[in-house]
Amino acid sequence: MRFVSTRGGSPPVTASQAIVNGLAPDGGLYVPERFPVLGKELFNPDLPYHEFAAGIIQPFFEDDPLYGRIPEICRTAFDFDVPLTWLTEKEAVLELFHGPTAAFKDFGARFLASVLEILQEEADEILTILVATSGDTGSAVASAFHLKKGIQVKVLFPKGRVSFRQEKQLTCWDGNIQSYSVEGNFDDCQRMVKEAFQDGVLAKKWKLSSANSINLGRLLPQMVYYIYGAAQYYKRRGVYPSFIIPSGNVGNSVGAYWSRESSAPVKIASLAVNENKTIPDYLKTGTYTPRDSVQTLANAMDVGNPSNMERLLYLFRDFDTFKKNVRAFSVSDDEIRKTIRSAYSRYSYILCPHTAAGEYVRDKFFAGEDTVVVSTAHPAKFEQVVEPEIGVHVTVPESLKEMLETESRFTGIKADFTELFNNGKL
Ligand SMILES: *Cc1c(COP(=O)(O)O)cnc(C)c1O
């Protein structure tokens, strides 16, 4: 199994090479040269999640030195629950927030960290991971890589644009993790990472990789829970559901599309985005116009230039094909608030703002259908948004509590990537 660049100018590589490289040498993103055909026997809802995951991921590592170690990697990475919760007879929520940092980013980050730690076992040079975060990626990556040998992590977050608890989670680390509060927005952070990669001098001195969802190692595990969720749903209802996916950089959605391309029974009803409408506007006009992001209540989706669009545009090569396969609706902050209130009063179920965007799309366009809204974060991460709407305290998960009680530690910098490397400590 080999992976090629979306831009067509890099040699095909195996999965672990693609993961170490992060970005392909031509600046493109790695995608499977061909999708495997996943056998039905893999979709067994009674398997423990980590075994289920190994079955799905292993074909993507065929001919790769890590092939035989995928079961062990999955056992280390996926040591938490992935429950499907039913709001009505047909309407379920796939809760992806039971990992250590309470957002779905734990899946990708923990898998990537386990893979890279093994690959670094024999390396003599330290690997530096750069990661830009709009909130949840950075903490998932920091938590996953904390104290992993042979690896250091630099986390870039936009100053003043993440929630109080998100910031605590980003800055509670020591050892091999360094956090930077950047004077700029998320797109600036993302640009700085890209520029660092493209800088020739830096590339010679530092062994760099990325833990953003441009990294293949983040995406492969993000295919698994759709298939697992579909299998759980089928077990109960005898039909397969359609998924609604709260989206920003669309890495989570690419996971869903890739699982479908690999013959898994994953149907995708729609992406739900916030006021950052780059994708809905593209669907309307046929012209793709990335732009600056605007701030919303669903801050982890505040992305104006979604990095994984390059993979979606590669998969659905022309506008007509894209339009046949992708639907996306924009949800306003008021609609998010309203949905948090209504879900609580109808089902006594508490949604985070991102999941609420998905639930709004279900209510408006797919009510009463066999659907699963993907729940991307625990509501306790966004208590400042959620609690005023529902008037009750949201219980904080244990792992989150610990992070909130640890002292913060970070460096403030301008939106210039060279500042990341100037304090010279390594
Ligand atoms: C990252 C994130 C998203 C968006 O996921 P993408 O893969 O960037 O589309 C949605 N919700 C939450 C809570 C997130 O952390």
PDB file of N, CA, C and O in Angstrom, residues 31-80:
ATOM      1  N   VAL A  31      -2.150  10.976   0.205  1.00  0.00           N
ATOM      2  CA  VAL A  31      -3.430  10.277   0.068  1.00  0.00           C
ATOM      3  C   VAL A  31      -3.137   8.853  -0.421  1.00  0.00           C
ATOM      4  O   VAL A  31      -2.106   8.621  -1.055  1.00  0.00           O
ATOM      5  N   PRO A  32      -4.028   7.899  -0.136  1.00  0.00           N
ATOM      6  CA  PRO A  32      -3.792   6.530  -0.607  1.00  0.00           C
ATOM      7  C   PRO A  32      -3.761   6.505  -2.138  1.00  0.00           C
ATOM      8  O   PRO A  32      -4.588   7.143  -2.788  1.00  0.00           O
ATOM      9  N   GLU A  33      -2.780   5.780  -2.677  1.00  0.00           N
ATOM     10  CA  GLU A  33      -2.705   5.635  -4.128  1.00  0.00           C
ATOM     11  C   GLU A  33      -3.963   4.927  -4.627  1.00  0.00           C
ATOM     12  O   GLU A  33      -4.525   5.273  -5.656  1.00  0.00           O
ATOM     13  N   ARG A  34      -4.377   3.931  -3.883  1.00  0.00           N
ATOM     14  CA  ARG A  34      -5.594   3.178  -4.176  1.00  0.00           C
ATOM     15  C   ARG A  34      -6.202   2.805  -2.825  1.00  0.00           C
ATOM     16  O   ARG A  34      -5.459   2.541  -1.886  1.00  0.00           O
ATOM     17  N   PHE A  35      -7.519   2.769  -2.731  1.00  0.00           N
ATOM     18  CA  PHE A  35      -8.119   2.390  -1.443  1.00  0.00           C
ATOM     19  C   PHE A  35      -8.238   0.877  -1.346  1.00  0.00           C
ATOM     20  O   PHE A  35      -8.577   0.225  -2.332  1.00  0.00           O
ATOM     21  N   PRO A  36      -7.973   0.318  -0.175  1.00  0.00           N
ATOM     22  CA  PRO A  36      -8.152  -1.124  -0.015  1.00  0.00           C
ATOM     23  C   PRO A  36      -9.642  -1.461   0.025  1.00  0.00           C
ATOM     24  O   PRO A  36     -10.470  -0.578   0.247  1.00  0.00           O
ATOM     25  N   VAL A  37      -9.972  -2.723  -0.213  1.00  0.00           N
ATOM     26  CA  VAL A  37     -11.351  -3.167  -0.027  1.00  0.00           C
ATOM     27  C   VAL A  37     -11.413  -3.845   1.343  1.00  0.00           C
ATOM     28  O   VAL A  37     -10.842  -4.912   1.545  1.00  0.00           O
ATOM     29  N   LEU A  38     -12.061  -3.185   2.280  1.00  0.00           N
ATOM     30  CA  LEU A  38     -12.147  -3.740   3.637  1.00  0.00           C
ATOM     31  C   LEU A  38     -13.241  -4.814   3.658  1.00  0.00           C
ATOM     32  O   LEU A  38     -14.370  -4.561   3.238  1.00  0.00           O
ATOM     33  N   GLY A  39     -12.882  -6.002   4.125  1.00  0.00           N
ATOM     34  CA  GLY A  39     -13.845  -7.116   4.153  1.00  0.00           C
ATOM     35  C   GLY A  39     -14.902  -6.919   5.224  1.00  0.00           C
ATOM     36  O   GLY A  39     -14.632  -6.315   6.269  1.00  0.00           O
ATOM     37  N   LYS A  40     -16.107  -7.431   4.967  1.00  0.00           N
ATOM     38  CA  LYS A  40     -17.237  -7.269   5.904  1.00  0.00           C
ATOM     39  C   LYS A  40     -16.932  -7.817   7.293  1.00  0.00           C
ATOM     40  O   LYS A  40     -17.460  -7.342   8.285  1.00  0.00           O
ATOM     41  N   GLU A  41     -16.087  -8.873   7.338  1.00  0.00           N
ATOM     42  CA  GLU A  41     -15.798  -9.491   8.642  1.00  0.00           C
ATOM     43  C   GLU A  41     -15.107  -8.507   9.591  1.00  0.00           C
ATOM     44  O   GLU A  41     -15.076  -8.714  10.804  1.00  0.00           O
ATOM     45  N   LEU A  42     -14.582  -7.422   9.022  1.00  0.00           N
ATOM     46  CA  LEU A  42     -13.921  -6.421   9.873  1.00  0.00           C
ATOM     47  C   LEU A  42     -14.921  -5.546  10.627  1.00  0.00           C
ATOM     48  O   LEU A  42     -14.574  -4.877  11.587  1.00  0.00           O
ATOM     49  N   PHE A  43     -16.175  -5.547  10.155  1.00  0.00           N
ATOM     50  CA  PHE A  43     -17.158  -4.608  10.735  1.00  0.00           C
ATOM     51  C   PHE A  43     -17.920  -5.271  11.878  1.00  0.00           C
ATOM     52  O   PHE A  43     -19.145  -5.196  11.940  1.00  0.00           O
ATOM     53  N   ASN A  44     -17.201  -5.906  12.769  1.00  0.00           N
ATOM     54  CA  ASN A  44     -17.831  -6.666  13.847  1.00  0.00           C
ATOM     55  C   ASN A  44     -17.998  -5.793  15.100  1.00  0.00           C
ATOM     56  O   ASN A  44     -17.027  -5.488  15.779  1.00  0.00           O
ATOM     57  N   PRO A  45     -19.253  -5.423  15.406  1.00  0.00           N
ATOM     58  CA  PRO A  45     -19.494  -4.477  16.503  1.00  0.00           C
ATOM     59  C   PRO A  45     -19.150  -5.054  17.874  1.00  0.00           C
ATOM     60  O   PRO A  45     -19.098  -4.307  18.858  1.00  0.00           O
ATOM     61  N   ASP A  46     -18.916  -6.345  17.949  1.00  0.00           N
ATOM     62  CA  ASP A  46     -18.655  -6.933  19.263  1.00  0.00           C
ATOM     63  C   ASP A  46     -17.178  -6.959  19.640  1.00  0.00           C
ATOM     64  O   ASP A  46     -16.825  -7.355  20.748  1.00  0.00           O
ATOM     65  N   LEU A  47     -16.333  -6.540  18.718  1.00  0.00           N
ATOM     66  CA  LEU A  47     -14.907  -6.491  19.039  1.00  0.00           C
ATOM     67  C   LEU A  47     -14.617  -5.313  19.973  1.00  0.00           C
ATOM     68  O   LEU A  47     -15.268  -4.274  19.883  1.00  0.00           O
ATOM     69  N   PRO A  48     -13.620  -5.465  20.853  1.00  0.00           N
ATOM     70  CA  PRO A  48     -13.151  -4.283  21.588  1.00  0.00           C
ATOM     71  C   PRO A  48     -12.673  -3.230  20.581  1.00  0.00           C
ATOM     72  O   PRO A  48     -12.161  -3.603  19.515  1.00  0.00           O
ATOM     73  N   TYR A  49     -12.833  -1.959  20.924  1.00  0.00           N
ATOM     74  CA  TYR A  49     -12.549  -0.902  19.935  1.00  0.00           C
ATOM     75  C   TYR A  49     -11.135  -1.005  19.357  1.00  0.00           C
ATOM     76  O   TYR A  49     -10.940  -0.853  18.152  1.00  0.00           O
ATOM     77  N   HIS A  50     -10.139  -1.283  20.206  1.00  0.00           N
ATOM     78  CA  HIS A  50      -8.766  -1.268  19.683  1.00  0.00           C
ATOM     79  C   HIS A  50      -8.531  -2.406  18.683  1.00  0.00           C
ATOM     80  O   HIS A  50      -7.792  -2.245  17.715  1.00  0.00           O
ATOM     81  N   GLU A  51      -9.220  -3.525  18.866  1.00  0.00           N
ATOM     82  CA  GLU A  51      -9.089  -4.628  17.899  1.00  0.00           C
ATOM     83  C   GLU A  51      -9.800  -4.280  16.598  1.00  0.00           C
ATOM     84  O   GLU A  51      -9.327  -4.578  15.505  1.00  0.00           O
ATOM     85  N   PHE A  52     -10.967  -3.704  16.741  1.00  0.00           N
ATOM     86  CA  PHE A  52     -11.721  -3.231  15.579  1.00  0.00           C
ATOM     87  C   PHE A  52     -10.841  -2.266  14.769  1.00  0.00           C
ATOM     88  O   PHE A  52     -10.702  -2.390  13.560  1.00  0.00           O
ATOM     89  N   ALA A  53     -10.209  -1.340  15.485  1.00  0.00           N
ATOM     90  CA  ALA A  53      -9.377  -0.328  14.834  1.00  0.00           C
ATOM     91  C   ALA A  53      -8.191  -0.965  14.104  1.00  0.00           C
ATOM     92  O   ALA A  53      -7.881  -0.612  12.962  1.00  0.00           O
ATOM     93  N   ALA A  54      -7.553  -1.935  14.748  1.00  0.00           N
ATOM     94  CA  ALA A  54      -6.388  -2.574  14.124  1.00  0.00           C
ATOM     95  C   ALA A  54      -6.804  -3.240  12.807  1.00  0.00           C
ATOM     96  O   ALA A  54      -6.083  -3.163  11.804  1.00  0.00           O
ATOM     97  N   GLY A  55      -7.975  -3.877  12.806  1.00  0.00           N
ATOM     98  CA  GLY A  55      -8.464  -4.535  11.591  1.00  0.00           C
ATOM     99  C   GLY A  55      -8.647  -3.564  10.435  1.00  0.00           C
ATOM    100  O   GLY A  55      -8.347  -3.876   9.274  1.00  0.00           O
ATOM    101  N   ILE A  56      -9.135  -2.381  10.740  1.00  0.00           N
ATOM    102  CA  ILE A  56      -9.388  -1.382   9.698  1.00  0.00           C
ATOM    103  C   ILE A  56      -8.088  -0.729   9.234  1.00  0.00           C
ATOM    104  O   ILE A  56      -7.869  -0.485   8.050  1.00  0.00           O
ATOM    105  N   ILE A  57      -7.187  -0.457  10.184  1.00  0.00           N
ATOM    106  CA  ILE A  57      -5.992   0.321   9.854  1.00  0.00           C
ATOM    107  C   ILE A  57      -4.904  -0.531   9.200  1.00  0.00           C
ATOM    108  O   ILE A  57      -4.170  -0.067   8.324  1.00  0.00           O
ATOM    109  N   GLN A  58      -4.827  -1.804   9.598  1.00  0.00           N
ATOM    110  CA  GLN A  58      -3.727  -2.638   9.126  1.00  0.00           C
ATOM    111  C   GLN A  58      -3.582  -2.682   7.589  1.00  0.00           C
ATOM    112  O   GLN A  58      -2.457  -2.568   7.093  1.00  0.00           O
ATOM    113  N   PRO A  59      -4.682  -2.820   6.826  1.00  0.00           N
ATOM    114  CA  PRO A  59      -4.512  -2.858   5.364  1.00  0.00           C
ATOM    115  C   PRO A  59      -3.786  -1.628   4.799  1.00  0.00           C
ATOM    116  O   PRO A  59      -3.124  -1.718   3.764  1.00  0.00           O
ATOM    117  N   PHE A  60      -3.886  -0.507   5.500  1.00  0.00           N
ATOM    118  CA  PHE A  60      -3.215   0.708   5.022  1.00  0.00           C
ATOM    119  C   PHE A  60      -1.707   0.659   5.283  1.00  0.00           C
ATOM    120  O   PHE A  60      -0.957   1.487   4.793  1.00  0.00           O
ATOM    121  N   PHE A  61      -1.283  -0.314   6.101  1.00  0.00           N
ATOM    122  CA  PHE A  61       0.141  -0.479   6.402  1.00  0.00           C
ATOM    123  C   PHE A  61       0.735  -1.704   5.708  1.00  0.00           C
ATOM    124  O   PHE A  61       1.800  -2.170   6.086  1.00  0.00           O
ATOM    125  N   GLU A  62       0.032  -2.226   4.711  1.00  0.00           N
ATOM    126  CA  GLU A  62       0.578  -3.377   4.001  1.00  0.00           C
ATOM    127  C   GLU A  62       1.935  -3.005   3.413  1.00  0.00           C
ATOM    128  O   GLU A  62       2.113  -1.895   2.907  1.00  0.00           O
ATOM    129  N   ASP A  63       2.894  -3.906   3.500  1.00  0.00           N
ATOM    130  CA  ASP A  63       4.275  -3.685   3.037  1.00  0.00           C
ATOM    131  C   ASP A  63       5.030  -2.648   3.853  1.00  0.00           C
ATOM    132  O   ASP A  63       6.090  -2.196   3.442  1.00  0.00           O
ATOM    133  N   ASP A  64       4.480  -2.248   4.958  1.00  0.00           N
ATOM    134  CA  ASP A  64       5.162  -1.253   5.794  1.00  0.00           C
ATOM    135  C   ASP A  64       5.799  -1.987   6.975  1.00  0.00           C
ATOM    136  O   ASP A  64       5.225  -2.942   7.491  1.00  0.00           O
ATOM    137  N   PRO A  65       6.984  -1.543   7.424  1.00  0.00           N
ATOM    138  CA  PRO A  65       7.630  -2.217   8.562  1.00  0.00           C
ATOM    139  C   PRO A  65       6.758  -2.258   9.824  1.00  0.00           C
ATOM    140  O   PRO A  65       6.959  -3.115  10.683  1.00  0.00           O
ATOM    141  N   LEU A  66       5.805  -1.340   9.953  1.00  0.00           N
ATOM    142  CA  LEU A  66       4.982  -1.313  11.171  1.00  0.00           C
ATOM    143  C   LEU A  66       3.762  -2.233  11.104  1.00  0.00           C
ATOM    144  O   LEU A  66       3.000  -2.327  12.076  1.00  0.00           O
ATOM    145  N   TYR A  67       3.574  -2.923   9.971  1.00  0.00           N
ATOM    146  CA  TYR A  67       2.354  -3.721   9.773  1.00  0.00           C
ATOM    147  C   TYR A  67       2.037  -4.591  10.996  1.00  0.00           C
ATOM    148  O   TYR A  67       0.936  -4.547  11.547  1.00  0.00           O
ATOM    149  N   GLY A  68       3.042  -5.362  11.429  1.00  0.00           N
ATOM    150  CA  GLY A  68       2.817  -6.310  12.526  1.00  0.00           C
ATOM    151  C   GLY A  68       2.606  -5.638  13.871  1.00  0.00           C
ATOM    152  O   GLY A  68       2.152  -6.269  14.831  1.00  0.00           O
ATOM    153  N   ARG A  69       2.935  -4.363  13.965  1.00  0.00           N
ATOM    154  CA  ARG A  69       2.832  -3.686  15.265  1.00  0.00           C
ATOM    155  C   ARG A  69       1.560  -2.847  15.417  1.00  0.00           C
ATOM    156  O   ARG A  69       1.341  -2.232  16.455  1.00  0.00           O
ATOM    157  N   ILE A  70       0.739  -2.855  14.376  1.00  0.00           N
ATOM    158  CA  ILE A  70      -0.491  -2.048  14.433  1.00  0.00           C
ATOM    159  C   ILE A  70      -1.415  -2.469  15.595  1.00  0.00           C
ATOM    160  O   ILE A  70      -1.946  -1.601  16.303  1.00  0.00           O
ATOM    161  N   PRO A  71      -1.609  -3.776  15.842  1.00  0.00           N
ATOM    162  CA  PRO A  71      -2.469  -4.141  16.987  1.00  0.00           C
ATOM    163  C   PRO A  71      -1.968  -3.561  18.311  1.00  0.00           C
ATOM    164  O   PRO A  71      -2.751  -3.025  19.101  1.00  0.00           O
ATOM    165  N   GLU A  72      -0.659  -3.607  18.520  1.00  0.00           N
ATOM    166  CA  GLU A  72      -0.080  -3.069  19.759  1.00  0.00           C
ATOM    167  C   GLU A  72      -0.221  -1.535  19.804  1.00  0.00           C
ATOM    168  O   GLU A  72      -0.558  -0.936  20.836  1.00  0.00           O
ATOM    169  N   ILE A  73      -0.008  -0.893  18.653  1.00  0.00           N
ATOM    170  CA  ILE A  73      -0.154   0.564  18.591  1.00  0.00           C
ATOM    171  C   ILE A  73      -1.596   0.963  18.926  1.00  0.00           C
ATOM    172  O   ILE A  73      -1.847   1.896  19.685  1.00  0.00           O
ATOM    173  N   CYS A  74      -2.548   0.220  18.383  1.00  0.00           N
ATOM    174  CA  CYS A  74      -3.964   0.532  18.628  1.00  0.00           C
ATOM    175  C   CYS A  74      -4.344   0.277  20.082  1.00  0.00           C
ATOM    176  O   CYS A  74      -5.135   1.015  20.665  1.00  0.00           O
ATOM    177  N   ARG A  75      -3.743  -0.761  20.678  1.00  0.00           N
ATOM    178  CA  ARG A  75      -4.046  -1.055  22.073  1.00  0.00           C
ATOM    179  C   ARG A  75      -3.567   0.093  22.973  1.00  0.00           C
ATOM    180  O   ARG A  75      -4.243   0.512  23.895  1.00  0.00           O
ATOM    181  N   THR A  76      -2.392   0.626  22.673  1.00  0.00           N
ATOM    182  CA  THR A  76      -1.875   1.752  23.452  1.00  0.00           C
ATOM    183  C   THR A  76      -2.710   3.013  23.215  1.00  0.00           C
ATOM    184  O   THR A  76      -3.032   3.748  24.145  1.00  0.00           O
ATOM    185  N   ALA A  77      -3.043   3.253  21.947  1.00  0.00           N
ATOM    186  CA  ALA A  77      -3.665   4.534  21.592  1.00  0.00           C
ATOM    187  C   ALA A  77      -5.132   4.610  22.012  1.00  0.00           C
ATOM    188  O   ALA A  77      -5.587   5.641  22.501  1.00  0.00           O
ATOM    189  N   PHE A  78      -5.875   3.528  21.816  1.00  0.00           N
ATOM    190  CA  PHE A  78      -7.334   3.589  22.000  1.00  0.00           C
ATOM    191  C   PHE A  78      -7.740   2.834  23.256  1.00  0.00           C
ATOM    192  O   PHE A  78      -8.269   1.732  23.208  1.00  0.00           O
ATOM    193  N   ASP A  79      -7.477   3.466  24.390  1.00  0.00           N
ATOM    194  CA  ASP A  79      -7.769   2.803  25.657  1.00  0.00           C
ATOM    195  C   ASP A  79      -8.944   3.479  26.352  1.00  0.00           C
ATOM    196  O   ASP A  79      -8.989   3.586  27.560  1.00  0.00           O
ATOM    197  N   PHE A  80      -9.894   4.003  25.551  1.00  0.00           N
ATOM    198  CA  PHE A  80     -11.069   4.663  26.145  1.00  0.00           C
ATOM    199  C   PHE A  80     -12.311   4.272  25.335  1.00  0.00           C
ATOM    200  O   PHE A  80     -12.201   3.682  24.254  1.00  0.00           O
TER     201      PHE A  80
END
